[in-house]
Amino acid sequence: MSNYPDRVITSQSQDFNAWYLDVIANAELADYGPVRGTMVIRPYGYAIWEAIQEFLNVKFKETGHSNMYFPQFIPYSFIEKEASHVEGFSPELALVTIGGGKELEEKLVVRPTSETIVNHMFTQWIHSYRDLPLMVNQWANVTRWEMRTKPFIRTLEFLWQEGHTAHATPEEAENEAIQMINIYTKFAYEQAAIPVIAGRKSRVETFAGASKTYTIEAMMGDRKALQAGTSHNLGQNFSRAFGTQFTDENGQRLHVWQTSWAISTRFVGGIIMTHGDDAGLMLPPRLAPIQVIIIPIWKKDAEKMEVLNAASSVKEVLQTAGVQVKLDDSDLRTPGWKFNFWEMKGVPLRIEIGPRDVSSRSVVISRRDIPGKQGKVFGISMEPSILLAYVKDKLDEIQSSLLGQATSFRDSNIVDVSSYDELKLAISQGKWARGPWSASDEDELKVKEETGATIRCFPFQQPQGIKTCLMTGNPAEEVAIFAKSY
Amino acid sequence: MSNYPDRVITSQSQDFNAWYLDVIANAELADYGPVRGTMVIRPYGYAIWEAIQEFLNVKFKETGHSNMYFPQFIPYSFIEKEASHVEGFSPELALVTIGGGKELEEKLVVRPTSETIVNHMFTQWIHSYRDLPLMVNQWANVTRWEMRTKPFIRTLEFLWQEGHTAHATPEEAENEAIQMINIYTKFAYEQAAIPVIAGRKSRVETFAGASKTYTIEAMMGDRKALQAGTSHNLGQNFSRAFGTQFTDENGQRLHVWQTSWAISTRFVGGIIMTHGDDAGLMLPPRLAPIQVIIIPIWKKDAEKMEVLNAASSVKEVLQTAGVQVKLDDSDLRTPGWKFNFWEMKGVPLRIEIGPRDVSSRSVVISRRDIPGKQGKVFGISMEPSILLAYVKDKLDEIQSSLLGQATSFRDSNIVDVSSYDELKLAISQGKWARGPWSASDEDELKVKEETGATIRCFPFQQPQGIKTCLMTGNPAEEVAIFAKSY
């Protein structure tokens, strides 16, 4: 904390990108690694990732997946086996060519994703229908040689989980892909307070090697879209390329149907850019490493002891009840400095305790999500059960209030369009455009070229009624959402 | 399970190495990756690693360490900065030379360990004494280009945690290094039931770049030693190489004092080779992914339902109380086959429930660590509180019994020696030799050359009395332990 640089944070309206980088530096979420495009995830940022892991890991296990670990070095020849996969990933590969001082006979790919090596192993483990479904997940690092990088959002190396499953039927694989995007959606809404829009990617935007890609798309504070998680129905693309077959009940050899799905440290960037404001970070209580910061206030030395004692008991009460609480009893900074610092770090609730509070056996509690005096409540009793109930209640309120604010923001920035002109207008205003779409891949690429926007998804939640493609005037089955994106 | 190959496991006495590989294959702990020397950690093996992680992660946080993440790509020049570090690691490096389709200007090292990149970052975060101590840890993969590999024990890529700390004084660094080896020791004894010997490495065996290396050494079933965890006092070696300095209370610029410490997936290999027997794996209850396996037994279809119902309630009772329990209700295999299978998988307790047990409201419970009929107890009441108490009690008993057995085995295989001839005899008998040592590095290397044994450590627990070096006859301050090792 002593090296908190007391830097001003650029305002969002002035330069959203500068604001983002300022928050990351000031809140000590991440730092730049020595190799271009790499990122060091610092303890406070990593703690957010740990909270994400903790929640998802339980959900994955509840739905029958086991964790395991695949090696990160993949023979180059593997990547070449699935045609669209190699096309999608070959420009982004990091290659190991020297090992133990010697030039290698075959170059090794540092995994950009693991479908190929997973299939290589699955062929050895899957023999009959009794081995299916095979449902695994790994928490791992992956490497993609990105040219334009940004902490959390797009880095040369990042952390993620990648689930990989194999099934006996296409229906099961489809159900699995949908189940996992639903888990991500629920996680985004309920834990991260991010009202993502879940849907299907267009053919153009589908993962290299997948039959269908499902996605959750989040609107950031600058109204750009962030793809925050994906779930792929891989069909038989990889199983055909690798010969991943099983014998069914009738003794027939068939290729398995597969899925893969991932959420990465990019999600941390999504949290920052969804909830943050000009004062800094604002963390949803359910993922906040520190949910409550206690700041003791004293002027005279005589007051210090009793204030610190009271602060410690309050901490004890909350901690015992499972609240993530920290007491900032440092002598080095003033209370005012601490208020700003922990506000900037996005801690949902602040408890102040001064000599007068000690006398009245009460505390002052401020909400991070309501600025200034409106968010400040005096005279909350220190009586453990009352205080604890109040704190838990407020944390819940903040959690829903953040989701509510983000939802209003999102909804007020999505425009329903029925023509290409309307689409262009919406995009030029920085908004998302939603409109019926049944045009060609070429038309989709034309939109991208002319407006900078891409189809983020065909949302699962579709409006009723007859639809006419905004581009061609032909009948359309679905609306698509167009937006500029990260 | 259907692809359990029904292979026989080579007996330990016939070929310990073949036994080890058979157990790993049959128990589905790991498999070979496509790149030579790499390993796929399968769900059952990974679950043991997760149990290790869960325990240590809590201990690290309790002692003030924060998790974070450093990039795995390290500029080649970093490795060269600390002289003995480059000497130790350069033969083992994997190098990335191509990124995004282009030859890189500077080769990148895939981390073999992170001291160099950690120091590079520490120089940016540490300014004054107020920033110290800085205590972090990461769970990560590391790569070492090993020529002779063996699953878990020595693989080209492995998983580990690496702790890194920086302190203002040499005393603090020393205390930290000792604290961490003590945590590892306690973990080995109490969780893994492995009676490691903790001590200090000789100069020859000290980590490349450390001032002192502390180690825990475990005796495997073939009496070879396994270095199961290390904690290094790095002194100022890396801080001088990287210029990691702080300003003290008097305004003086000083180099920090550092430590690093690690436990890896190698530890899983140590568990296998400490407790396993000719029937397969034997897992200590506190790290076992499955602590209790329930096997329902029925002959007539009419019996099946009531037996399965009883088995399910027993499972429910144990699961609710936090016992890791699995019910193997598969129709595909006989009870006898299941007994062997779960014995081979090392599950500490087996509960059998047949029609007669259902009538008498009781179960049959067998211990994995006591072979045959002696380990089998009939008529344990199904009454939830009685059954649960019994199971918990037996799991505790097994935990201590495994530690007891391993301790007796260890102690009966360590010979106190007072001359080089005695040392040679002990080593030739496959035992560990413990004797006073104050000879030179050259003498130590001579022992290695002539006997194949190395100094595993100077144990913390030293015998009383005057000591005379077994090699030179000079006075010696300490006994050392010599052994052949993995």
PDB file of C-alpha atoms in Angstrom, chain A residues 296-393:
ATOM      1  CA  PRO A 296     -10.658   3.170  12.480  1.00  0.00           C
ATOM      2  CA  ILE A 297     -10.478   6.904  13.116  1.00  0.00           C
ATOM      3  CA  TRP A 298      -8.751   8.578  16.008  1.00  0.00           C
ATOM      4  CA  LYS A 299      -7.125  11.921  16.676  1.00  0.00           C
ATOM      5  CA  LYS A 300      -5.648  11.691  20.136  1.00  0.00           C
ATOM      6  CA  ASP A 301      -3.429   8.855  21.174  1.00  0.00           C
ATOM      7  CA  ALA A 302      -5.751   8.240  24.105  1.00  0.00           C
ATOM      8  CA  GLU A 303      -8.531   7.333  21.658  1.00  0.00           C
ATOM      9  CA  LYS A 304      -6.484   4.980  19.556  1.00  0.00           C
ATOM     10  CA  MET A 305      -6.645   1.923  21.753  1.00  0.00           C
ATOM     11  CA  GLU A 306     -10.387   1.901  22.289  1.00  0.00           C
ATOM     12  CA  VAL A 307     -11.083   2.605  18.632  1.00  0.00           C
ATOM     13  CA  LEU A 308      -8.780  -0.200  17.502  1.00  0.00           C
ATOM     14  CA  ASN A 309     -10.307  -2.571  20.042  1.00  0.00           C
ATOM     15  CA  ALA A 310     -13.795  -1.835  18.790  1.00  0.00           C
ATOM     16  CA  ALA A 311     -12.650  -2.166  15.174  1.00  0.00           C
ATOM     17  CA  SER A 312     -11.084  -5.533  15.944  1.00  0.00           C
ATOM     18  CA  SER A 313     -14.246  -6.871  17.537  1.00  0.00           C
ATOM     19  CA  VAL A 314     -16.304  -5.734  14.585  1.00  0.00           C
ATOM     20  CA  LYS A 315     -13.820  -7.473  12.286  1.00  0.00           C
ATOM     21  CA  GLU A 316     -14.013 -10.623  14.373  1.00  0.00           C
ATOM     22  CA  VAL A 317     -17.796 -10.684  14.221  1.00  0.00           C
ATOM     23  CA  LEU A 318     -17.879 -10.347  10.451  1.00  0.00           C
ATOM     24  CA  GLN A 319     -14.982 -12.710   9.783  1.00  0.00           C
ATOM     25  CA  THR A 320     -16.451 -15.453  11.917  1.00  0.00           C
ATOM     26  CA  ALA A 321     -19.644 -15.197   9.894  1.00  0.00           C
ATOM     27  CA  GLY A 322     -17.707 -15.700   6.666  1.00  0.00           C
ATOM     28  CA  VAL A 323     -17.638 -12.086   5.484  1.00  0.00           C
ATOM     29  CA  GLN A 324     -14.398 -11.144   3.694  1.00  0.00           C
ATOM     30  CA  VAL A 325     -13.289  -8.291   5.890  1.00  0.00           C
ATOM     31  CA  LYS A 326     -10.108  -6.282   6.298  1.00  0.00           C
ATOM     32  CA  LEU A 327      -9.132  -3.811   8.991  1.00  0.00           C
ATOM     33  CA  ASP A 328      -6.876  -1.026   7.734  1.00  0.00           C
ATOM     34  CA  ASP A 329      -5.198   0.008  10.987  1.00  0.00           C
ATOM     35  CA  SER A 330      -2.070   1.439   9.368  1.00  0.00           C
ATOM     36  CA  ASP A 331      -0.542   4.502  11.003  1.00  0.00           C
ATOM     37  CA  LEU A 332       1.000   5.683   7.765  1.00  0.00           C
ATOM     38  CA  ARG A 333      -2.089   7.139   6.109  1.00  0.00           C
ATOM     39  CA  THR A 334      -4.955   9.395   7.064  1.00  0.00           C
ATOM     40  CA  PRO A 335      -8.539   8.153   7.152  1.00  0.00           C
ATOM     41  CA  GLY A 336      -9.331  10.333   4.149  1.00  0.00           C
ATOM     42  CA  TRP A 337      -6.561   8.757   2.128  1.00  0.00           C
ATOM     43  CA  LYS A 338      -7.818   5.319   3.134  1.00  0.00           C
ATOM     44  CA  PHE A 339     -11.394   6.167   2.105  1.00  0.00           C
ATOM     45  CA  ASN A 340     -10.197   7.031  -1.386  1.00  0.00           C
ATOM     46  CA  PHE A 341      -7.832   4.098  -1.603  1.00  0.00           C
ATOM     47  CA  TRP A 342     -10.388   1.414  -0.717  1.00  0.00           C
ATOM     48  CA  GLU A 343     -13.027   3.098  -2.818  1.00  0.00           C
ATOM     49  CA  MET A 344     -10.591   2.944  -5.718  1.00  0.00           C
ATOM     50  CA  LYS A 345     -10.040  -0.752  -4.914  1.00  0.00           C
ATOM     51  CA  GLY A 346     -13.779  -1.285  -5.299  1.00  0.00           C
ATOM     52  CA  VAL A 347     -14.567  -2.635  -1.826  1.00  0.00           C
ATOM     53  CA  PRO A 348     -18.396  -2.779  -1.597  1.00  0.00           C
ATOM     54  CA  LEU A 349     -18.829  -1.623   2.022  1.00  0.00           C
ATOM     55  CA  ARG A 350     -16.807   0.635   4.289  1.00  0.00           C
ATOM     56  CA  ILE A 351     -17.209   0.728   8.056  1.00  0.00           C
ATOM     57  CA  GLU A 352     -15.864   3.752   9.926  1.00  0.00           C
ATOM     58  CA  ILE A 353     -15.341   3.638  13.661  1.00  0.00           C
ATOM     59  CA  GLY A 354     -14.339   6.736  15.619  1.00  0.00           C
ATOM     60  CA  PRO A 355     -14.340   7.639  19.316  1.00  0.00           C
ATOM     61  CA  ARG A 356     -17.944   8.859  19.205  1.00  0.00           C
ATOM     62  CA  ASP A 357     -19.022   5.607  17.576  1.00  0.00           C
ATOM     63  CA  VAL A 358     -17.284   3.681  20.323  1.00  0.00           C
ATOM     64  CA  SER A 359     -19.225   5.651  22.952  1.00  0.00           C
ATOM     65  CA  SER A 360     -22.533   5.098  21.170  1.00  0.00           C
ATOM     66  CA  ARG A 361     -21.657   1.473  20.385  1.00  0.00           C
ATOM     67  CA  SER A 362     -22.409   2.098  16.734  1.00  0.00           C
ATOM     68  CA  VAL A 363     -20.613   2.428  13.399  1.00  0.00           C
ATOM     69  CA  VAL A 364     -20.905   4.391  10.165  1.00  0.00           C
ATOM     70  CA  ILE A 365     -21.381   2.341   7.009  1.00  0.00           C
ATOM     71  CA  SER A 366     -20.902   3.565   3.421  1.00  0.00           C
ATOM     72  CA  ARG A 367     -21.799   1.869   0.171  1.00  0.00           C
ATOM     73  CA  ARG A 368     -19.351   1.950  -2.716  1.00  0.00           C
ATOM     74  CA  ASP A 369     -22.167   1.936  -5.270  1.00  0.00           C
ATOM     75  CA  ILE A 370     -23.898   5.055  -3.919  1.00  0.00           C
ATOM     76  CA  PRO A 371     -21.534   7.988  -4.075  1.00  0.00           C
ATOM     77  CA  GLY A 372     -21.053  10.550  -1.337  1.00  0.00           C
ATOM     78  CA  LYS A 373     -23.401  11.204   1.549  1.00  0.00           C
ATOM     79  CA  GLN A 374     -26.372   9.299   0.120  1.00  0.00           C
ATOM     80  CA  GLY A 375     -24.453   6.053   0.534  1.00  0.00           C
ATOM     81  CA  LYS A 376     -23.518   6.787   4.141  1.00  0.00           C
ATOM     82  CA  VAL A 377     -25.571   5.577   7.094  1.00  0.00           C
ATOM     83  CA  PHE A 378     -24.790   6.595  10.679  1.00  0.00           C
ATOM     84  CA  GLY A 379     -25.546   4.838  13.912  1.00  0.00           C
ATOM     85  CA  ILE A 380     -25.664   1.177  12.919  1.00  0.00           C
ATOM     86  CA  SER A 381     -25.487  -0.755  16.162  1.00  0.00           C
ATOM     87  CA  MET A 382     -22.308  -2.681  16.934  1.00  0.00           C
ATOM     88  CA  GLU A 383     -24.414  -5.400  18.518  1.00  0.00           C
ATOM     89  CA  PRO A 384     -23.094  -8.451  16.607  1.00  0.00           C
ATOM     90  CA  SER A 385     -26.368  -9.892  15.340  1.00  0.00           C
ATOM     91  CA  ILE A 386     -27.710  -6.493  14.256  1.00  0.00           C
ATOM     92  CA  LEU A 387     -24.470  -5.439  12.588  1.00  0.00           C
ATOM     93  CA  LEU A 388     -24.011  -8.744  10.814  1.00  0.00           C
ATOM     94  CA  ALA A 389     -27.571  -8.793   9.526  1.00  0.00           C
ATOM     95  CA  TYR A 390     -27.171  -5.217   8.294  1.00  0.00           C
ATOM     96  CA  VAL A 391     -23.891  -5.957   6.521  1.00  0.00           C
ATOM     97  CA  LYS A 392     -25.187  -9.085   4.828  1.00  0.00           C
ATOM     98  CA  ASP A 393     -28.309  -7.298   3.784  1.00  0.00           C
TER      99      ASP A 393
END
